[in-house]
Amino acid sequence: GISVESSVEASSKTPKSAAVKSLQRRFLAVFWLLRCADWLQGPYFYEVYASKLFGGKPASMGVISKLFLTGFASTAVFGPFVGRAADARGRKLGTLAFTALYAVGACSTKSPVLWALLLGRVASGIGTSLLFSAPESWLVGEAQTTEGAMDYLGDTFGMAYAGDSLVAIAAGQLAALAASKRGPTGPFELSVGFLGLGALLTSLLWKENVADTSSSSSKQPSIKEAVDVIRADPKIIMVGATQSLFEAAMYIFVLQWPPAISKAVSSAFAGVSTSTATATPYGTVFSCFMASCLLGSTMFGFLGNVMGCATETSASFMLALATVAMGGAAFFTSPLNTMVTGMPLLGALV
């Protein structure tokens, strides 16, 4: 029965040794600091660039959109190469490189010069590729050389991302506090502090590891070979299409929600004296979004583990729910938002 299977599974794990616990502490301490540094920059991304003046005029949505897209273009172009470089040169070095690149991007927000802001976005884009590859690769590499750690690798990642949701919620509040003291660049300045602390702990607590090439061919798989694998399996294409459609809507939403909230706050406080009116609470709204993400993850687990829903059913339900939620806002706004509403719906149909 289930109890017998659970007992067998539990007995197959080695007792968690002091070395495994130490590895978990060293990884989680660094991982959460770096994630906090990343989350801190989210709530005021739009505001920090909207506050810039170019040619004596405030930055337009077109300029802000280009800055936004520059970061993603940088990730797309350099991502395949920096991941390999981190494996070859060292995952610890890759993590330290992330902190340096992201700090450059954060510091660039202090500049009033457009080309400096663009370079900062390029640096941040490269750093993002490292953030989502180097630390986790380091953990896997260390787990392979630590007795019993592979048995708890899933648990470690589970703790990392469960804690990441809470870190994101807290980061929204910290960003709001920093912005109230230092203006829209305040959260980015605070982010540099977390990056510095993360780099310090990485230097002190982590030892270097690189990809093990002793048991594999010296020829690394090429991007063309990866594309061939994707083309050969329709299921991979369908998963990629679903993910792309949903994330297309999500990232447009990420860019559009700050000006929408700002406009709503301005309308709500129209005619109110300056002393009574309040600044747009980007940090608080961001924390609410992150709390909703945590709720969504919990709901997904509940539907699968308790209700017994298939993953495909749960995913379709959640994508349809996202479509309804966006539709409620888009119905009274622009055609662009109506188009965004259709993207998760297409994802649900796929």
Coordinates of C-alpha atoms in Angstrom, one line a residue:
G1 CA 0.0 0.0 0.0
I2 CA 0.9 3.7 0.2
S3 CA 2.4 3.4 3.6
V4 CA 4.7 0.6 2.5
E5 CA 5.8 2.6 -0.5
S6 CA 6.4 5.7 1.6
S7 CA 8.5 3.6 4.1
V8 CA 10.6 2.2 1.3
E9 CA 11.1 5.6 -0.2
A10 CA 12.0 7.1 3.2
S11 CA 14.4 4.3 4.0
S12 CA 16.2 4.7 0.7
K13 CA 17.4 8.1 1.8
T14 CA 20.5 8.3 3.8
P15 CA 20.2 10.2 7.1
K16 CA 20.9 13.9 6.6
S17 CA 24.5 14.3 7.6
A18 CA 26.2 17.4 9.0
A19 CA 27.9 17.8 5.6
V20 CA 24.5 17.9 3.8
K21 CA 23.1 20.4 6.2
S22 CA 26.1 22.6 5.8
L23 CA 25.8 22.5 2.0
Q24 CA 22.1 23.5 2.3
R25 CA 22.9 26.4 4.6
R26 CA 25.8 27.6 2.4
F27 CA 23.7 27.5 -0.8
L28 CA 20.4 28.9 0.7
A29 CA 22.1 31.9 2.4
V30 CA 23.7 33.0 -0.9
F31 CA 20.7 32.1 -3.1
W32 CA 18.2 34.1 -1.1
L33 CA 20.5 37.1 -0.9
L34 CA 21.0 37.1 -4.7
R35 CA 17.3 36.6 -5.3
C36 CA 16.4 39.4 -3.0
A37 CA 18.8 41.7 -4.9
D38 CA 17.0 40.7 -8.1
W39 CA 13.5 41.2 -6.7
L40 CA 14.4 44.6 -5.2
Q41 CA 14.8 46.0 -8.7
G42 CA 11.4 44.8 -9.9
P43 CA 8.8 47.2 -8.3
Y44 CA 10.6 50.5 -9.4
F45 CA 11.9 49.4 -12.8
Y46 CA 9.4 51.6 -14.6
E47 CA 9.6 54.5 -12.2
V48 CA 13.4 54.8 -12.2
Y49 CA 13.5 55.2 -16.0
A50 CA 10.3 57.3 -16.2
S51 CA 12.0 59.8 -13.9
K52 CA 14.8 60.4 -16.5
L53 CA 14.8 63.5 -18.7
F54 CA 16.0 63.2 -22.3
G55 CA 16.2 66.4 -24.3
G56 CA 14.4 68.2 -21.5
K57 CA 11.4 65.8 -21.7
P58 CA 10.5 62.9 -19.5
A59 CA 11.3 59.4 -20.8
S60 CA 8.5 58.2 -23.1
M61 CA 6.9 54.7 -22.9
G62 CA 8.8 53.9 -26.1
V63 CA 12.2 54.7 -24.5
I64 CA 11.3 52.7 -21.4
S65 CA 10.1 49.8 -23.5
K66 CA 13.4 49.8 -25.4
L67 CA 15.4 49.7 -22.2
F68 CA 13.1 46.8 -21.0
L69 CA 13.7 44.9 -24.2
T70 CA 17.4 45.5 -24.2
G71 CA 17.8 43.4 -21.1
F72 CA 15.9 40.5 -22.6
A73 CA 17.8 40.8 -25.9
S74 CA 21.1 40.7 -23.9
T75 CA 19.9 37.5 -22.1
A76 CA 18.9 35.9 -25.4
V77 CA 22.1 36.7 -27.2
F78 CA 24.6 36.0 -24.4
G79 CA 22.7 33.4 -22.4
P80 CA 23.9 30.3 -24.3
F81 CA 27.5 31.3 -24.0
V82 CA 27.7 32.5 -20.4
G83 CA 26.2 29.3 -19.2
R84 CA 28.9 27.3 -20.9
A85 CA 31.5 29.7 -19.7
A86 CA 30.4 29.2 -16.1
D87 CA 30.5 25.4 -16.4
A88 CA 34.0 25.6 -17.9
R89 CA 35.5 28.4 -15.7
G90 CA 33.7 27.7 -12.5
R91 CA 30.2 28.1 -11.1
K92 CA 31.5 30.1 -8.1
L93 CA 33.2 32.5 -10.5
G94 CA 30.0 32.7 -12.5
T95 CA 28.0 33.6 -9.4
L96 CA 30.5 36.3 -8.6
A97 CA 30.3 37.6 -12.1
F98 CA 26.5 37.9 -11.8
T99 CA 26.9 40.1 -8.7
A100 CA 29.4 42.3 -10.5
L101 CA 27.3 42.6 -13.7
Y102 CA 24.0 43.2 -11.8
A103 CA 25.7 45.8 -9.6
V104 CA 26.8 47.6 -12.8
G105 CA 23.2 47.5 -14.1
A106 CA 21.9 48.9 -10.8
C107 CA 24.4 51.7 -10.5
S108 CA 23.7 52.7 -14.1
T109 CA 20.2 53.8 -13.0
K110 CA 21.9 56.8 -11.3
S111 CA 23.0 58.1 -14.8
P112 CA 21.0 60.6 -16.8
V113 CA 22.6 59.5 -20.0
L114 CA 20.7 57.1 -22.3
W115 CA 23.7 55.1 -23.6
A116 CA 24.8 54.4 -20.0
L117 CA 21.3 53.2 -19.1
L118 CA 21.4 50.9 -22.2
L119 CA 24.8 49.5 -21.2
G120 CA 23.4 48.9 -17.7
R121 CA 20.6 46.9 -19.2
V122 CA 23.0 44.8 -21.3
A123 CA 25.0 44.0 -18.2
S124 CA 21.8 43.1 -16.2
G125 CA 20.7 40.8 -19.1
I126 CA 24.0 38.9 -19.0
G127 CA 23.8 38.8 -15.2
T128 CA 20.3 37.3 -15.4
S129 CA 21.6 34.4 -17.4
L130 CA 24.2 33.7 -14.8
L131 CA 21.7 34.1 -11.9
F132 CA 19.5 31.3 -13.4
S133 CA 22.3 28.9 -14.1
A134 CA 25.5 29.4 -12.0
P135 CA 24.2 29.0 -8.4
E136 CA 22.1 26.0 -9.1
S137 CA 24.8 24.3 -11.2
W138 CA 27.2 24.9 -8.3
L139 CA 24.8 23.2 -5.9
V140 CA 24.4 20.2 -8.2
G141 CA 28.2 20.0 -8.6
E142 CA 28.7 20.1 -4.8
A143 CA 26.0 17.6 -4.1
Q144 CA 27.7 15.1 -6.4
T145 CA 30.8 15.2 -4.3
T146 CA 29.1 15.3 -0.9
E147 CA 28.0 11.9 0.4
G148 CA 24.2 11.7 0.7
A149 CA 23.5 15.2 -0.7
M150 CA 22.0 13.9 -4.0
D151 CA 19.2 12.3 -1.9
Y152 CA 18.2 15.7 -0.6
L153 CA 18.8 17.7 -3.8
G154 CA 15.1 18.0 -4.5
D155 CA 14.4 19.0 -0.9
T156 CA 17.1 21.7 -1.2
F157 CA 15.6 23.2 -4.3
G158 CA 12.1 23.0 -2.8
M159 CA 13.3 25.0 0.2
A160 CA 15.1 27.5 -2.1
Y161 CA 12.0 28.3 -4.1
A162 CA 9.5 28.2 -1.3
G163 CA 11.7 30.7 0.5
D164 CA 12.2 32.7 -2.7
S165 CA 8.4 33.6 -2.7
L166 CA 8.7 34.9 0.8
V167 CA 11.9 36.8 -0.1
A168 CA 10.1 38.4 -3.0
I169 CA 7.3 39.6 -0.8
A170 CA 9.8 41.1 1.7
A171 CA 11.7 42.6 -1.2
G172 CA 8.7 44.6 -2.3
Q173 CA 8.4 46.1 1.2
L174 CA 12.1 46.9 1.4
A175 CA 12.0 48.5 -2.1
A176 CA 9.1 50.7 -1.0
L177 CA 11.0 51.8 2.1
A178 CA 14.2 52.5 0.1
A179 CA 12.2 54.5 -2.5
S180 CA 10.6 56.6 0.2
K181 CA 14.1 57.5 1.5
R182 CA 16.1 57.8 -1.6
G183 CA 13.7 58.1 -4.5
P184 CA 13.2 55.6 -7.4
T185 CA 16.9 54.8 -7.5
G186 CA 16.8 53.8 -3.8
P187 CA 15.8 50.1 -4.3
F188 CA 18.6 49.7 -6.9
E189 CA 21.1 51.2 -4.4
L190 CA 19.9 48.7 -1.8
S191 CA 20.1 45.9 -4.3
V192 CA 23.9 46.7 -4.7
G193 CA 24.2 46.1 -0.9
F194 CA 22.6 42.7 -1.1
L195 CA 24.7 41.8 -4.1
G196 CA 27.9 42.8 -2.2
L197 CA 26.8 40.7 0.8
G198 CA 26.0 37.8 -1.5
A199 CA 29.4 38.1 -3.2
L200 CA 31.1 38.1 0.2
L201 CA 29.3 35.0 1.4
T202 CA 30.0 33.3 -2.0
S203 CA 33.7 34.0 -1.6
L204 CA 33.9 32.8 2.0
L205 CA 31.5 29.8 2.0
W206 CA 31.7 28.3 -1.5
K207 CA 34.6 26.4 -3.1
E208 CA 35.0 26.3 -6.9
N209 CA 33.6 23.5 -9.0
V210 CA 33.4 23.1 -12.8
A211 CA 31.6 20.7 -15.1
D212 CA 32.8 17.2 -15.1
T213 CA 34.0 16.4 -18.6
S214 CA 35.9 13.2 -17.8
S215 CA 33.0 10.8 -18.6
S216 CA 31.6 12.7 -21.6
S217 CA 32.7 13.6 -25.1
S218 CA 35.0 16.5 -25.5
K219 CA 32.6 17.9 -28.1
Q220 CA 29.9 19.9 -26.5
P221 CA 26.4 19.8 -27.9
S222 CA 25.8 22.8 -30.3
I223 CA 22.8 25.1 -30.4
K224 CA 21.9 23.6 -33.7
E225 CA 21.7 20.1 -32.2
A226 CA 19.4 21.4 -29.4
V227 CA 17.1 22.9 -32.1
D228 CA 17.1 19.6 -33.9
V229 CA 16.0 17.8 -30.7
I230 CA 13.2 20.3 -30.3
R231 CA 12.0 20.0 -33.9
A232 CA 12.0 16.2 -33.6
D233 CA 9.6 16.1 -30.6
P234 CA 6.2 17.9 -31.1
K235 CA 5.6 17.8 -27.3
I236 CA 8.6 20.0 -26.7
I237 CA 7.3 22.5 -29.3
M238 CA 3.9 22.5 -27.6
V239 CA 5.3 23.1 -24.2
G240 CA 7.5 25.9 -25.5
A241 CA 4.5 27.5 -27.3
T242 CA 2.4 27.4 -24.2
Q243 CA 5.2 28.9 -22.1
S244 CA 6.0 31.6 -24.7
L245 CA 2.3 32.7 -25.0
F246 CA 1.9 32.9 -21.3
E247 CA 5.2 34.7 -20.7
A248 CA 4.5 37.1 -23.6
A249 CA 1.4 38.3 -21.7
M250 CA 3.2 38.3 -18.4
Y251 CA 6.0 40.5 -19.5
I252 CA 3.7 43.0 -21.2
F253 CA 1.9 43.1 -18.0
V254 CA 5.1 43.6 -16.1
L255 CA 5.9 46.7 -18.2
Q256 CA 2.4 48.1 -18.2
W257 CA 1.2 47.7 -14.6
P258 CA 3.3 50.5 -13.0
P259 CA 1.9 53.3 -15.3
A260 CA -1.6 51.8 -14.9
I261 CA -1.3 51.9 -11.1
S262 CA 0.2 55.3 -11.1
K263 CA -2.7 56.6 -13.2
A264 CA -5.2 55.0 -10.9
V265 CA -3.6 56.6 -7.8
S266 CA -3.5 60.0 -9.5
S267 CA -7.2 59.7 -10.3
A268 CA -8.1 58.6 -6.8
F269 CA -6.3 61.5 -5.3
A270 CA -7.3 64.1 -7.8
G271 CA -8.2 67.3 -6.1
V272 CA -6.6 66.2 -2.8
S273 CA -4.0 68.5 -1.3
T274 CA -0.3 67.6 -1.7
S275 CA 0.1 67.0 2.0
T276 CA -2.7 64.4 1.9
A277 CA -1.9 62.7 -1.4
T278 CA 0.3 59.6 -1.4
A279 CA 3.0 58.3 -3.7
T280 CA 2.2 55.3 -5.9
P281 CA 2.8 52.2 -3.6
Y282 CA 4.7 50.2 -6.2
G283 CA 6.5 48.1 -3.6
T284 CA 3.2 47.2 -1.8
V285 CA 1.5 46.2 -5.1
F286 CA 4.6 44.2 -6.0
S287 CA 4.4 42.3 -2.7
C288 CA 0.7 41.5 -3.4
F289 CA 1.7 40.1 -6.8
M290 CA 4.3 37.9 -5.2
A291 CA 1.9 36.7 -2.5
S292 CA -0.5 35.8 -5.4
C293 CA 2.3 33.8 -7.0
L294 CA 2.8 31.9 -3.8
L295 CA -0.9 31.2 -3.6
G296 CA -0.9 30.0 -7.2
S297 CA 2.0 27.6 -6.5
T298 CA 0.1 26.3 -3.5
M299 CA -3.1 25.9 -5.5
F300 CA -1.2 24.0 -8.2
G301 CA 0.2 21.6 -5.6
F302 CA -3.3 21.2 -4.0
L303 CA -4.9 20.4 -7.4
G304 CA -2.3 17.8 -8.2
N305 CA -1.7 16.1 -4.9
V306 CA -5.0 16.4 -3.1
M307 CA -7.6 16.7 -5.9
G308 CA -5.7 14.4 -8.3
C309 CA -5.9 16.7 -11.3
A310 CA -3.7 16.0 -14.2
T311 CA -1.0 18.6 -14.8
E312 CA -2.5 19.4 -18.2
T313 CA -5.9 20.1 -16.6
S314 CA -4.5 22.2 -13.8
A315 CA -2.4 24.3 -16.3
S316 CA -5.4 24.8 -18.6
F317 CA -7.5 25.9 -15.6
M318 CA -4.9 28.4 -14.4
L319 CA -4.3 29.8 -17.9
A320 CA -8.0 30.3 -18.4
L321 CA -8.3 31.9 -14.9
A322 CA -5.4 34.3 -15.9
T323 CA -7.3 35.1 -19.1
V324 CA -10.4 36.0 -17.2
A325 CA -8.4 38.1 -14.7
M326 CA -6.7 40.1 -17.4
G327 CA -9.9 40.4 -19.4
G328 CA -11.6 42.1 -16.5
A329 CA -9.0 44.9 -16.7
A330 CA -8.6 44.9 -20.5
F331 CA -12.3 45.2 -21.2
F332 CA -12.2 48.9 -20.2
T333 CA -8.8 49.8 -21.5
S334 CA -6.8 49.8 -24.8
P335 CA -6.8 47.3 -27.7
L336 CA -3.2 46.4 -26.7
N337 CA -4.3 45.0 -23.4
T338 CA -7.1 43.2 -25.1
M339 CA -4.5 41.5 -27.3
V340 CA -2.5 40.6 -24.1
T341 CA -5.6 39.0 -22.7
G342 CA -5.8 36.6 -25.7
M343 CA -2.2 35.3 -25.2
P344 CA -2.8 33.2 -22.1
L345 CA -6.1 32.0 -23.6
L346 CA -4.2 30.7 -26.7
G347 CA -1.8 29.1 -24.2
A348 CA -4.7 27.3 -22.5
L349 CA -6.0 26.1 -25.9
V350 CA -2.6 24.8 -26.8

